[in-house]
Short mmCIF file of C-alpha atoms and ligand atoms in Angstrom, two decimals:
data_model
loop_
_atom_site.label_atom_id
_atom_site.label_comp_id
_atom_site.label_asym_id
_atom_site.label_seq_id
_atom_site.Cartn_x
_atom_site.Cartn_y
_atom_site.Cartn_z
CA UNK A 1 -104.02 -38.79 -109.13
CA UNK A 2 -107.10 -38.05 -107.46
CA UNK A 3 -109.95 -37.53 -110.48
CA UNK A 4 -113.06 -35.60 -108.51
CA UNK A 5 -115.60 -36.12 -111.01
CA UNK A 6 -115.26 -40.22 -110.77
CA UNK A 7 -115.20 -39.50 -107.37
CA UNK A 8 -118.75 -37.71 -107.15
CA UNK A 9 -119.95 -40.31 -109.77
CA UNK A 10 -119.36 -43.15 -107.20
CA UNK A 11 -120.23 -41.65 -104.32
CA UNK A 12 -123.55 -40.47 -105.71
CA UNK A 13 -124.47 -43.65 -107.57
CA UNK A 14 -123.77 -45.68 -104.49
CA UNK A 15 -124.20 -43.70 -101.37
CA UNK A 16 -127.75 -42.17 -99.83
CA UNK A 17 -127.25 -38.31 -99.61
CA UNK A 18 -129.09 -37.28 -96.20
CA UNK A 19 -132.16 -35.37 -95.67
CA UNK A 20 -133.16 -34.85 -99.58
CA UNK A 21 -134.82 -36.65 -102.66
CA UNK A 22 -131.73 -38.64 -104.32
CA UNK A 23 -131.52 -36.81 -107.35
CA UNK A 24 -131.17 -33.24 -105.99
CA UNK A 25 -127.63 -35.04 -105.01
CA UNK A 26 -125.72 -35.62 -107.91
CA UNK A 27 -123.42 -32.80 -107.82
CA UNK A 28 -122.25 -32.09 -104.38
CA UNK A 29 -119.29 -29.98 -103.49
CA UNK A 30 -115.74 -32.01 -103.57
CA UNK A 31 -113.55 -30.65 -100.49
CA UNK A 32 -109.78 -31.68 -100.98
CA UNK A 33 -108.45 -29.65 -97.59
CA UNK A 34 -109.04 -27.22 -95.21
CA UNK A 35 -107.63 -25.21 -93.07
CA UNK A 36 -108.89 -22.57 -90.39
CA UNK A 37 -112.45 -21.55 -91.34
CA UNK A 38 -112.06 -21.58 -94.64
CA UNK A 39 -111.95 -25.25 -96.73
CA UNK A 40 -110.61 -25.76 -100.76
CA UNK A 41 -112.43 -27.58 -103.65
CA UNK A 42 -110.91 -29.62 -106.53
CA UNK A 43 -110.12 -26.37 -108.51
CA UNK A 44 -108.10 -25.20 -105.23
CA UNK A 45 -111.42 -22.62 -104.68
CA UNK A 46 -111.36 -21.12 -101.26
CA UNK A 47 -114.62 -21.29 -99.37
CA UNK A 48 -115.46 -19.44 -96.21
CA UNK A 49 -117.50 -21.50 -93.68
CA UNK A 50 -119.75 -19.07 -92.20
CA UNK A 51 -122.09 -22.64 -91.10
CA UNK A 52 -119.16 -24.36 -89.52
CA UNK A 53 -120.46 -27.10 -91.83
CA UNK A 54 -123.43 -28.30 -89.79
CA UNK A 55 -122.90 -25.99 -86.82
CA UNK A 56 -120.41 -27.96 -85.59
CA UNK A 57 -116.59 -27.04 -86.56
CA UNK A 58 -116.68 -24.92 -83.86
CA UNK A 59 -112.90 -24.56 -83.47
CA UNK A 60 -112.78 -24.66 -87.80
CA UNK A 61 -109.86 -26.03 -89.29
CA UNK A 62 -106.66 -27.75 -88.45
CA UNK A 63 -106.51 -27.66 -84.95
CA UNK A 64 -103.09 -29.57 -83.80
CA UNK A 65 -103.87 -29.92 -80.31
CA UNK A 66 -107.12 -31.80 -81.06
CA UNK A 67 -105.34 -33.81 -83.67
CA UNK A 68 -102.98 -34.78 -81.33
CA UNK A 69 -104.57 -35.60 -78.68
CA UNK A 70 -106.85 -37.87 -81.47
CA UNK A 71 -103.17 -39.78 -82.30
CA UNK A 72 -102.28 -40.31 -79.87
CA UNK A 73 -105.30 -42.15 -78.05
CA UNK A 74 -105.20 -43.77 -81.69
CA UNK A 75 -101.87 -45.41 -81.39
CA UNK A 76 -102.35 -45.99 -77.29
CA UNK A 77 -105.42 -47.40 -76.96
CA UNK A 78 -108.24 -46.90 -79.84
CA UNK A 79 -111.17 -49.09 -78.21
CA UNK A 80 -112.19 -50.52 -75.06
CA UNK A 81 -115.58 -51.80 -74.50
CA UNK A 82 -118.05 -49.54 -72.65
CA UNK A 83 -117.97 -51.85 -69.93
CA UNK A 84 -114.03 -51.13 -69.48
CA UNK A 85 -112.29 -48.30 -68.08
CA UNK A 86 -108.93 -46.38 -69.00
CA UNK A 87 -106.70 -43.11 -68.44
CA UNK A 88 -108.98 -40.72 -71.57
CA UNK A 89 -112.43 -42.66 -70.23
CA UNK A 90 -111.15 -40.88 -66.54
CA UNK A 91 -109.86 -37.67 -68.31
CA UNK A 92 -112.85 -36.99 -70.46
CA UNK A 93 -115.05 -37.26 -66.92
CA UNK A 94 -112.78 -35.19 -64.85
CA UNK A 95 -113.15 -32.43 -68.13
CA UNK A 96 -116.69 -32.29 -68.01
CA UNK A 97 -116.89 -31.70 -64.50
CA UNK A 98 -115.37 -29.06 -64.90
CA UNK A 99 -117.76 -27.05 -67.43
CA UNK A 100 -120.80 -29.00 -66.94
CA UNK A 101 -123.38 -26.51 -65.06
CA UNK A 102 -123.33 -27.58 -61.67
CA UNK A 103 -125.27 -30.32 -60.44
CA UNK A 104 -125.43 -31.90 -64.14
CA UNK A 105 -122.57 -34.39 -62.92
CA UNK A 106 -123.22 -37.64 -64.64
CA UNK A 107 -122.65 -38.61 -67.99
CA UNK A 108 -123.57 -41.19 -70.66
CA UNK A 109 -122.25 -41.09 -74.15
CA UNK A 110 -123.39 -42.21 -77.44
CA UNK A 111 -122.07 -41.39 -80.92
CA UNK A 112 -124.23 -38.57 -82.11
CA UNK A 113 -126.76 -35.80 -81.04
CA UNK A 114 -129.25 -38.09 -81.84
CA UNK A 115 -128.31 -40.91 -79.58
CA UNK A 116 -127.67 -38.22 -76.96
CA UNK A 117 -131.48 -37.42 -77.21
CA UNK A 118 -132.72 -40.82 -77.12
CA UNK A 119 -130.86 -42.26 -73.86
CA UNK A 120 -132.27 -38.77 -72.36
CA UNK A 121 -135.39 -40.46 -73.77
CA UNK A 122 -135.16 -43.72 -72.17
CA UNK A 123 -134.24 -42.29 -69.09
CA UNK A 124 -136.80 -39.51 -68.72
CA UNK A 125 -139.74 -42.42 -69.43
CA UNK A 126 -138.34 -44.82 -67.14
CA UNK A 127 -137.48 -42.57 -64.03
CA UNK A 128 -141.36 -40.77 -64.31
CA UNK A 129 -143.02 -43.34 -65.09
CA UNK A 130 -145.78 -44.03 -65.21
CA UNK A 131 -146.05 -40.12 -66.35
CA UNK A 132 -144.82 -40.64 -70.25
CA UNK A 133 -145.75 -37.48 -71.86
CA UNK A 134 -143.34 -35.48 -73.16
CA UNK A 135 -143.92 -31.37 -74.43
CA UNK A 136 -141.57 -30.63 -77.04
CA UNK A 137 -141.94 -27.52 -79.40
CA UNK A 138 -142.50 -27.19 -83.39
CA UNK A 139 -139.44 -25.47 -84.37
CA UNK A 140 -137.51 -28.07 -83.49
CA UNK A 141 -135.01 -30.46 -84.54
CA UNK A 142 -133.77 -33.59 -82.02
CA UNK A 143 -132.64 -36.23 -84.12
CA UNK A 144 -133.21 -38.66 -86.82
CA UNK A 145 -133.74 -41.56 -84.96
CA UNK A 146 -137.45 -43.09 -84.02
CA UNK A 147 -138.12 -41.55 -80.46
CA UNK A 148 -135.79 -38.23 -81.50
CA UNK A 149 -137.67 -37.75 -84.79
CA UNK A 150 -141.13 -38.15 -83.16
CA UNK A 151 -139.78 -35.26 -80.71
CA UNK A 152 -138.98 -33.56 -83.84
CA UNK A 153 -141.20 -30.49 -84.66
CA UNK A 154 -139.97 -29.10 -87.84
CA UNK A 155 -140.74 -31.30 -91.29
CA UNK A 156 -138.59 -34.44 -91.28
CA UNK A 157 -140.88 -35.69 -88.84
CA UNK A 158 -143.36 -35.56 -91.44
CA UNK A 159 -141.92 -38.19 -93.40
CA UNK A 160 -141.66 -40.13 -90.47
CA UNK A 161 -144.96 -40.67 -89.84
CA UNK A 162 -147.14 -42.67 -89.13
CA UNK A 163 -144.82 -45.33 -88.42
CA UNK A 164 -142.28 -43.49 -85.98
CA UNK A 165 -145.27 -41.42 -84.03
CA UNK A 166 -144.45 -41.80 -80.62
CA UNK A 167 -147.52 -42.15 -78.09
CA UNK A 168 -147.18 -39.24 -75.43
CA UNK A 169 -145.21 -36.67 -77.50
CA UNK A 170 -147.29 -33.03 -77.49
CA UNK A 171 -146.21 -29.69 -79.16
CA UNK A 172 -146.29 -26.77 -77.66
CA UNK A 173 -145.90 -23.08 -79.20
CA UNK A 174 -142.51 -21.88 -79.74
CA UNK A 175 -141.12 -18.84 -78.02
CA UNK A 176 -140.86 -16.78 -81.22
CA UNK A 177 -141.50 -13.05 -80.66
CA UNK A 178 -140.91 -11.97 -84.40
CA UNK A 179 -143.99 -14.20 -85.47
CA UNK A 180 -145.51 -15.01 -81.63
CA UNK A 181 -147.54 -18.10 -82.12
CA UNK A 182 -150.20 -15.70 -79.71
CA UNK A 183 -150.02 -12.92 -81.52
CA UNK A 184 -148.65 -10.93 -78.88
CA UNK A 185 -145.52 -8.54 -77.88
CA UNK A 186 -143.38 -8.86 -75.88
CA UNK A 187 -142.70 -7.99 -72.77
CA UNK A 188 -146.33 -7.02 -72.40
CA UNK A 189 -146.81 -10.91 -73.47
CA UNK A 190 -146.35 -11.88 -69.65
CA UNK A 191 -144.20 -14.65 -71.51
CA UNK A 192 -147.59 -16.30 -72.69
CA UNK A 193 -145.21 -19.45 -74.36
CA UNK A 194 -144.03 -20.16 -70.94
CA UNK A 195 -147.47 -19.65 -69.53
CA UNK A 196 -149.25 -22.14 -71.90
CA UNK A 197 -146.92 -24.79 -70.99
CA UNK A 198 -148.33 -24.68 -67.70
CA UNK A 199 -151.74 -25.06 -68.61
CA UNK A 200 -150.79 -27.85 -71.24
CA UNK A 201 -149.05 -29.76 -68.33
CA UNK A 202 -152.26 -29.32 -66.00
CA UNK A 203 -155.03 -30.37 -69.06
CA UNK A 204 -152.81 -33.46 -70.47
CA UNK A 205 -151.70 -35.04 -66.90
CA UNK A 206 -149.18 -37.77 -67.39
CA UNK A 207 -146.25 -35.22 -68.64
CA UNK A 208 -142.64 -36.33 -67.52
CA UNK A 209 -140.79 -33.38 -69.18
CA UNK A 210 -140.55 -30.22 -71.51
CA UNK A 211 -137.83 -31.12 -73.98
CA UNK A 212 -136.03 -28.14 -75.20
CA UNK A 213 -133.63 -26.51 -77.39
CA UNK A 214 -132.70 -23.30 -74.96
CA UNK A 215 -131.55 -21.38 -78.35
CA UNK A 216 -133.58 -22.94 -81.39
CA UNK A 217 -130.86 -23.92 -83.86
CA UNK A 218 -132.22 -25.18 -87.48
CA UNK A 219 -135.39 -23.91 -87.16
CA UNK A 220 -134.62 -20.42 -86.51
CA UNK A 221 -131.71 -19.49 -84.33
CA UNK A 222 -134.59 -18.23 -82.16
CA UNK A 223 -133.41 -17.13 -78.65
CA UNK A 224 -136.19 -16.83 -75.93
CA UNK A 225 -137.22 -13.83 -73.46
CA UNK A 226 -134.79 -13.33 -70.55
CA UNK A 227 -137.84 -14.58 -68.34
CA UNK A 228 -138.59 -17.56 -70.48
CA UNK A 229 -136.19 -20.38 -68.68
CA UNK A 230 -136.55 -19.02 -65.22
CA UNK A 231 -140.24 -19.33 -65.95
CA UNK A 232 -139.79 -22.84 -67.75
CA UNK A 233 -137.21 -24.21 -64.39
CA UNK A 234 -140.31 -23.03 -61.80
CA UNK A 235 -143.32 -24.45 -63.95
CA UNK A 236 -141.39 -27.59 -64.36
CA UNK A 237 -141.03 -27.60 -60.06
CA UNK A 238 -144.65 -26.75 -59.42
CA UNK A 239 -145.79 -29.73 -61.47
CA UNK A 240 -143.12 -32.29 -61.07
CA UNK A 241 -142.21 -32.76 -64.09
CA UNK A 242 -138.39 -32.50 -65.62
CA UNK A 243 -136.30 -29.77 -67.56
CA UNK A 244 -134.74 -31.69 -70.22
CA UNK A 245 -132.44 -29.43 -73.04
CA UNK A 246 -130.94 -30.22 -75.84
CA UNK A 247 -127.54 -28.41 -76.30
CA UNK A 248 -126.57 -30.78 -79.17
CA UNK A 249 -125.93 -27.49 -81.44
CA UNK A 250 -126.16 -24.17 -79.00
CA UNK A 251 -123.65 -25.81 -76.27
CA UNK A 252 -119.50 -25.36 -76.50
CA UNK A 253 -119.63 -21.45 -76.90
CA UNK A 254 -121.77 -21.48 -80.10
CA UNK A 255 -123.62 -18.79 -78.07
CA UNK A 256 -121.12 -17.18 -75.95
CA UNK A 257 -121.48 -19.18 -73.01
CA UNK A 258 -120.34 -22.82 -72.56
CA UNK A 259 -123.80 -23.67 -72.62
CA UNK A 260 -126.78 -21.40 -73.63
CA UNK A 261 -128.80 -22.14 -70.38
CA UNK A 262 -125.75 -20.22 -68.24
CA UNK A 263 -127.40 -17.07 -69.79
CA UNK A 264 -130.10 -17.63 -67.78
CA UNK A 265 -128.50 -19.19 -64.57
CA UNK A 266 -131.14 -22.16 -65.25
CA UNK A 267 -130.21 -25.72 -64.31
CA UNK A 268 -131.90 -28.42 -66.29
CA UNK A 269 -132.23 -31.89 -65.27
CA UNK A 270 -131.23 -33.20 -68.50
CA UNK A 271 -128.85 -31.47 -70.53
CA UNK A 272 -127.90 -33.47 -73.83
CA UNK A 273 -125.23 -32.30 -75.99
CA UNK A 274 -122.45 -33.55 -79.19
CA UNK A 275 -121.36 -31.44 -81.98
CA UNK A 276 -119.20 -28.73 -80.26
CA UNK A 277 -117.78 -31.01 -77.53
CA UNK A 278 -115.30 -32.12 -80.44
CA UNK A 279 -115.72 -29.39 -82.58
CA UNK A 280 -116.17 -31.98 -84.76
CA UNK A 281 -113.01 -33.41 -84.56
CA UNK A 282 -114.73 -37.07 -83.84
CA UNK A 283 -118.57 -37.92 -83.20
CA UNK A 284 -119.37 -38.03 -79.92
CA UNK A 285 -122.86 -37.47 -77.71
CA UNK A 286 -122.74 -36.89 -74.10
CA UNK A 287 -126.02 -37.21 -71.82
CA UNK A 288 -125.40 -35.39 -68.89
CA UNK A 289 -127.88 -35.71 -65.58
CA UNK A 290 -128.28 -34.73 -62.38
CA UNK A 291 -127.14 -37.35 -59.88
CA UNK A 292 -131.10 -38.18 -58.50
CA UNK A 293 -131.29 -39.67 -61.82
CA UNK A 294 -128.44 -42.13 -61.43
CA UNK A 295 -128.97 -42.80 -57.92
CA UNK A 296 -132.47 -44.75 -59.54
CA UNK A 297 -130.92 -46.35 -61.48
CA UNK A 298 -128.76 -47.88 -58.91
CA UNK A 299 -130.57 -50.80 -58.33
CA UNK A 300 -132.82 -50.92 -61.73
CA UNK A 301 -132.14 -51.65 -65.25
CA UNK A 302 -130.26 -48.90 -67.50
CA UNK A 303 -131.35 -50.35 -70.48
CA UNK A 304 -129.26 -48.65 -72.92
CA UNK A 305 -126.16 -48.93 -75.03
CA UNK A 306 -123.88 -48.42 -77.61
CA UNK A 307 -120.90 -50.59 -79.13
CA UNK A 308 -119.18 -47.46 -79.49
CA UNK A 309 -120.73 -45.54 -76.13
CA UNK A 310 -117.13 -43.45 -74.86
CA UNK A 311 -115.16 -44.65 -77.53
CA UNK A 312 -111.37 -43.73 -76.21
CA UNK A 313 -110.42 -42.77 -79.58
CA UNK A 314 -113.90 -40.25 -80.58
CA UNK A 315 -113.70 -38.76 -76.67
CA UNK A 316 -109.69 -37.95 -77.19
CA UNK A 317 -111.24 -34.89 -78.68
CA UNK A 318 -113.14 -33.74 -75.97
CA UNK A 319 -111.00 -32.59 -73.27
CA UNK A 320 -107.98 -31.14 -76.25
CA UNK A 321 -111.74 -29.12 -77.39
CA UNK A 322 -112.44 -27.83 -73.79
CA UNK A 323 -108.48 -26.83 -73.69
CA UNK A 324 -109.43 -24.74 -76.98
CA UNK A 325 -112.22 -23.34 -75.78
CA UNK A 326 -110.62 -21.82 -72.42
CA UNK A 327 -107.70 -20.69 -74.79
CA UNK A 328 -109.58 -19.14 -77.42
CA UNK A 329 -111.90 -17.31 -74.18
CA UNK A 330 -108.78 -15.75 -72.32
CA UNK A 331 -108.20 -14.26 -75.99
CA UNK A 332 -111.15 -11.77 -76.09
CA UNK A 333 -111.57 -12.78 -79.46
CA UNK A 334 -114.67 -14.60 -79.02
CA UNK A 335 -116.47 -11.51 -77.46
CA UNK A 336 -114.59 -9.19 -79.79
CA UNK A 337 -115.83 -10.99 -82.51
CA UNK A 338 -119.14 -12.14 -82.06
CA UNK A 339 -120.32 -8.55 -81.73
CA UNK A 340 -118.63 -7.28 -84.75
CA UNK A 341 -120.95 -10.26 -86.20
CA UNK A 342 -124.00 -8.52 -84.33
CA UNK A 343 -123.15 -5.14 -85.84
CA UNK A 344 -122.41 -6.48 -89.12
CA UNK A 345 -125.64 -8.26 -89.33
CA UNK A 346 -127.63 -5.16 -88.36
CA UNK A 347 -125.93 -2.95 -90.80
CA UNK A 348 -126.60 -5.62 -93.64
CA UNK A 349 -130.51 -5.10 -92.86
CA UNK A 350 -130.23 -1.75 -93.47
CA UNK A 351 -129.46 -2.09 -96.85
CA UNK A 352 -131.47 -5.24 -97.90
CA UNK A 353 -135.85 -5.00 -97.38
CA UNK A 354 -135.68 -8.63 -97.88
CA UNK A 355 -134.56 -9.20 -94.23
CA UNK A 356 -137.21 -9.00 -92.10
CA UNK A 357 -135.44 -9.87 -89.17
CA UNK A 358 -131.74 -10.53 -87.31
CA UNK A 359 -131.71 -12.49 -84.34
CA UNK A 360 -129.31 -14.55 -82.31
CA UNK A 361 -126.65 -14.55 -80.05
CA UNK A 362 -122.59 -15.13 -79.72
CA UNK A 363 -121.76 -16.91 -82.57
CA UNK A 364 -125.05 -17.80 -83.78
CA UNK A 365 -127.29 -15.64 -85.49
CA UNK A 366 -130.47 -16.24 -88.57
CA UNK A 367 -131.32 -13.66 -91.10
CA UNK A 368 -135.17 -14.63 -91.70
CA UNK A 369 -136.00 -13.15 -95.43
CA UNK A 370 -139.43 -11.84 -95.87
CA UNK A 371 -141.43 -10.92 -99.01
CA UNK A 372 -142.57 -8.03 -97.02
CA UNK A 373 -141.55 -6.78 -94.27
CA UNK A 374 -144.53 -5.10 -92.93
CA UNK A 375 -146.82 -8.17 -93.39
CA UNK A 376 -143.77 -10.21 -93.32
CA UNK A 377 -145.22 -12.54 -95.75
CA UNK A 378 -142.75 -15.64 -96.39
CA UNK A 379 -141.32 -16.62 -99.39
CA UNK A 380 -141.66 -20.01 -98.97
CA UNK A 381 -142.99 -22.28 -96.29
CA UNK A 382 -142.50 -25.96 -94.17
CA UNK A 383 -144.66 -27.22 -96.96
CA UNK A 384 -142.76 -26.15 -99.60
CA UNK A 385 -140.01 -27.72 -97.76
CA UNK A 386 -141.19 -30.71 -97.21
CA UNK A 387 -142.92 -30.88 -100.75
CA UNK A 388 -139.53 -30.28 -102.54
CA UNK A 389 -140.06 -27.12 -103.90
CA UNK A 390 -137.39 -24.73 -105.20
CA UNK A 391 -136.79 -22.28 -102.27
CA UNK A 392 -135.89 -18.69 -102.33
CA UNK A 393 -132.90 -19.63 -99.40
CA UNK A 394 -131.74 -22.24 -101.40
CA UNK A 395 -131.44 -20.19 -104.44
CA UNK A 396 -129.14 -17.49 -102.47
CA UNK A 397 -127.12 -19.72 -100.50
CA UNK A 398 -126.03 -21.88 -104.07
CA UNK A 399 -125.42 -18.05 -105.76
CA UNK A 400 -123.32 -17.57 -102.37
CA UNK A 401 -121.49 -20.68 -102.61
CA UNK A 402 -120.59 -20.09 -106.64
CA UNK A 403 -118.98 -16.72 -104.92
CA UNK A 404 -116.79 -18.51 -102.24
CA UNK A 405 -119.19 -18.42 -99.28
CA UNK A 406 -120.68 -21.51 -97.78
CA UNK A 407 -123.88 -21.02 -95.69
CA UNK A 408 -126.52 -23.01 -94.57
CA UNK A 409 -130.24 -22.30 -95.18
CA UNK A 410 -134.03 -23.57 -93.50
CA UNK A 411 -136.80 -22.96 -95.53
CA UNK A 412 -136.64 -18.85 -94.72
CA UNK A 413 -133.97 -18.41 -93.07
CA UNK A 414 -130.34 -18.05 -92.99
CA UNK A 415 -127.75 -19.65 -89.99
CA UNK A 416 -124.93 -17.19 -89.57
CA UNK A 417 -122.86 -19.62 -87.44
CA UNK A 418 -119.41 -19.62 -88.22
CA UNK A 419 -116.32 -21.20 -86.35
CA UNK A 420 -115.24 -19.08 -83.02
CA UNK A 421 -111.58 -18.55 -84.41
CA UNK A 422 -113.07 -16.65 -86.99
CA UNK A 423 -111.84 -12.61 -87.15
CA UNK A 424 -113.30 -9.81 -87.95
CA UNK A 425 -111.83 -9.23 -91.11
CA UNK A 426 -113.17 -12.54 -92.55
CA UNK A 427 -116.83 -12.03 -91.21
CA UNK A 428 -116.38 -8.99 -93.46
CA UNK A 429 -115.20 -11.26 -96.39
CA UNK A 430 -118.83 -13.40 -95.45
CA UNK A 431 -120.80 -10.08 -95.02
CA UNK A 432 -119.49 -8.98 -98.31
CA UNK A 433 -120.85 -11.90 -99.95
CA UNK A 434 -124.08 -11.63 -98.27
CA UNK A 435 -124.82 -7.71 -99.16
CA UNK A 436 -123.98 -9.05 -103.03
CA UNK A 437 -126.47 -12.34 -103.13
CA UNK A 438 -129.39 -10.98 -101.07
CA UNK A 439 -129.95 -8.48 -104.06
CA UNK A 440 -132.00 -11.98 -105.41
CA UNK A 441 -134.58 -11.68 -102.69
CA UNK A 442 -134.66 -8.04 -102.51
CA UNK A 443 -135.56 -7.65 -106.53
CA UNK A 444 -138.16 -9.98 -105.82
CA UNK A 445 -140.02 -7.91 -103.01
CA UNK A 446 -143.33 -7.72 -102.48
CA UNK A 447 -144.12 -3.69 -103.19
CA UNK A 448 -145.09 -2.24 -99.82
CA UNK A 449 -146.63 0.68 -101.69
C1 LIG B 501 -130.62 -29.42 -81.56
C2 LIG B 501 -130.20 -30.70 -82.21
N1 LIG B 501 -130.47 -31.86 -81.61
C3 LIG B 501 -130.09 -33.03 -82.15
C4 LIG B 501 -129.41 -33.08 -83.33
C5 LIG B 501 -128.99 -34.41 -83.90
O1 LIG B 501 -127.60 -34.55 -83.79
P1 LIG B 501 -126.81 -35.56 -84.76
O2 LIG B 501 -127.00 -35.06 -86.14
O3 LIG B 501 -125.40 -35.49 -84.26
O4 LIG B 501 -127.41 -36.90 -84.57
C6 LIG B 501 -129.11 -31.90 -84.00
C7 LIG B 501 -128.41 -31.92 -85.29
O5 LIG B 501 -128.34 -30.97 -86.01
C8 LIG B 501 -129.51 -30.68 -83.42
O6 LIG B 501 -129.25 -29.51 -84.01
#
C-alpha cells in the first residue's frame, strides 16, 4: 500500500525542490496516474493540465505509440556510447530531416534544453571567434546551467551572480508591444526592438550572435511583429554575426507550426530545441545547425559531450513523437482547437478587468493580470519574484488547482499551454475554472474612477 503522506515527507526532507526557497516545498502535489490531459492525485482528484506540466507534455497522457517505441529500444538496445552507432541513432536522424527547417541539417544531442543551449554555446564562441559577444534579451529563460543562466534574462540569473556572469553576454530590449521597452506602437514603431539590435551590434563590436526565443515562453508567451525575424535574419547578414533560437519550449507544434520561426519563413543558424521533441516522454536536447558549422569543425576540436548525448533509449521517443504530431495535424484538431482557445481567451477578458492583456499563438497563449488596465500597473514585479514575496498569480493558480485545474504562473502572468490532444470541450472545463478564480484579482482592482 502506497501511503502519500510518508511519501511527500521523504521526498521533501531529502530531495532539493527546484527553482524555490526549501520550505515553500513541503507540500507538493502527489500524482498517482494520468491519462490524456488530465492526471489523478492520491484522493483519485482529476486535474486538468492546461501547462502540459512544464510546457512540455505536448502529446499529454498515455500515448502507446511513444511508449512503445520507448520498450522496445529498452529491451533491444538501451545504451550505446555516443561514440557508437545503431538502427534508432540512424532513425532519429533520418526523422529530423524531415521537419527540421531546411538547411538546419546537423544535429547534436544532450539531455535537456539546457544542455541544448550550451553546446549552441560552445559552438557559436568557437566558430566566431575571436567575436564572443553574445545579445540575448531580458524576458528570457535558456537554462540553468553556467553559460545558459548567464544568457538568462528573467530573475534566476540573479541568484546566479556574480559567480556564473559570463564575459560578453549583453541584453537587449524585448519585443513586447503591450509594455514596448520604447514606449512606442506598433506598427508605427518601424520595429524599433529589431532596429536597436543593430545599433547594439555596431557600438559593442565583437558580437557572434543574437540568441533568441522566437515566441518568449516563461517570461510572457510574447510573440513578436510579423516584421521582427525577417528584420532580425537581415541585421544578423549585414553584420556577420549568427541567428541562434531557442525552440526548447515554442518548437513541436506548441505554436501551430513545427517550429515557431516557420511563421516567419526565417532560417536561423542555430536552432536548439528538447521538451516537445518527446513530448516528454524521455529527456532529450537536440542542437541542430546549419552544415557551414560542421564543416569547421571538420578538422578542429568539438569539445563537447555528454555520457548520455543520443541515448538510444531517451531518442526512441522522438521519431514515435514526430509520428504523433503528423497524426494529430491531418486531424484538424490542432487548428480546430487552438482557435477555440483564442476565442475562449478573448471572451474571458471580457468579463474579468484584471486581464490586461491576451496574447499568444497555437497552443500557447499568457493572460498578463493588471491592477489597472489603463495604467496597467502590475500587481507584483521580478523583484517580488525574486525576493520571495507572496504573488497575486500564485495565489490564483493554488485557488485553481484546489478546483481541479493545474496552471502555471510567472510573476504576472498566466501560460495557457495545454497538451495539443486537448478538445474543445475540456478547454471549456479550464476556461470555466479560470472565469471562477480570476474573481481574486478582479476584487482587488485598482478603481479606474
Ligand atoms: C526557452 C527555454 N530554453 C531552455 C530551457 C531549459 O530547458 P531544460 O529545463 O530542459 O533544461 C527552457 C525550460 O523551460 C526553456 O523554456
Amino acid at each position: 500500500m502506497t501511503d502519500p503522506e510518508k511519501d511527500v515527507k521523504l521526498i521533501t526532507n531529502h530531495t532539493y525542490g527546484t527553482w524555490r526557497a526549501q520550505k515553500a516545498w513541503k507540500k507538493p502535489l502527489y500524482v498517482t496516474s494520468a491519462e490524456g490531459v488530465y492526471f489523478f492525485d492520491g484522493e483519485n482528484r482529476r486535474y486538468l493540465d492546461f501547462s502540459s506540466q512544464l510546457m512540455c507534455s505536448n502529446l499529454g497522457f498515455g500515448n502507446e505509440m511513444i511508449i512503445d517505441a520507448i520498450c522496445k529500444q529498452a529491451k533491444k538496445l538501451p545504451y550505446v556510447a555516443p561514440g557508437l552507432v545503431c538502427e534508432m541513432k540512424a532513425k532519429v536522424t533520418e526523422a529530423l530531416l524531415g521537419v527540421m527547417p531546411q538547411g538546419l541539417d546537423q544535429f547534436f544531442f544532450s539531455p535537456s534544453g539546457t544542455e541544448a543551449n550550451e553546446a549552441a554555446l560552445k559552438m557559436i564562441r568557437q566558430y566566431m571567434a575571436p567575436k564572443y559577444k553574445i545579445i540575448s534579451r531580458y524576458r528570457s529563460y535558456h537554462g540553468a546551467t553556467s553559460g545558459s543562466i548567464a544568457l538568462t534574462g528573467d530573475p534566476r540569473r540573479w541568484f546566479a551572480e556574480p559567480v556564473n556572469k559570463m564575459p560578453g553576454v549583453i541584453f537587449a530590449p524585448d519585443a513586447y508591444c503591450y509594455r514596448c521597452p520604447f514606449a512606442l506602437e506598433y506598427p508605427g514603431c518601424n520595429i524599433q526592438c529589431a532596429e536597436y539590435i543593430d545599433y547594439m551590434i555596431k557600438e559593442e563590436g565583437n558580437v557572434a550572435a543574437i540568441f533568441v526565443e522566437p515566441v518568449v515562453g516563461t517570461n510572457g508567451i510574447i510573440v513578436p511583429p510579423k516584421e521582427y525575424f525577417p528584420r532580425l535574419r537581415n541585421i544578423a547578414d549585414e553584420n556577420g554575426v549568427l541567428l541562434v533560437v531557442d525552440e526548447v519550449m515554442s518548437g513541436w507544434y506548441r505554436t501551430g507550426e513545427w517550429f515557431a520561426m516557420n511563421h516567419w519563413n526565417v532560417i536561423p543558424d542555430i536552432l536548439a530545441t528538447a521538451k516537445g521533441c518527446t513530448a516528454a516522454y524521455t529527456p532529450v536536447g537536440i542542437t541542430a545547425t546549419k552544415s557551414e558549422i560542421k564543416e569547421y569543425f571538420e578538422d578542429r576540436y568539438l569539445s563537447h559531450g555528454h555520457t548520455y548525448a543520443m541515448h538510444p533509449l531517451a531518442i526512441a521517443a522522438v521519431p514515435a513523437a514526430i509520428e504523433e504530431y503528423k497524426k494529430l495535424v491531418i486531424t484538424g484538431l490542432l487548428k480546430r482547437v487552438s482557435d477555440h482557445l483564442k476565442m475562449r481567451l478573448h471572451e474571458l477578458m471580457t468579463r474579468h478587468e484584471c486581464m490586461g492583456d491576451v496574447r499568444g499563438i497555437g497552443h500557447f497563449w499568457a493572460i498578463e493580470i493588471v491592477k489597472n488596465r489603463k495604467t496597467k500597473e502590475p500587481f507584483n514585479t521580478k523583484a517580488d519574484k525574486a525576493s520571495l514575496k507572496p504573488l497575486m498569480v500564485g495565489k490564483i493558480s493554488n485557488e485553481a488547482l484546489k478546483q481541479g485545474l493545474y496552471i502555471l504562473s510567472w510573476y504576472n502572468h498566466f501560460i495557457v499551454a495545454p497538451p495539443l490532444i486537448i478538445t474543445e470541450e475540456q478547454v471549456d472545463e479550464g476556461i470555466e475554472v479560470l472565469d471562477e478564480v480570476l474573481k481574486i484579482a478582479d476584487e482587488k482592482m485598482v478603481s479606474t474612477g
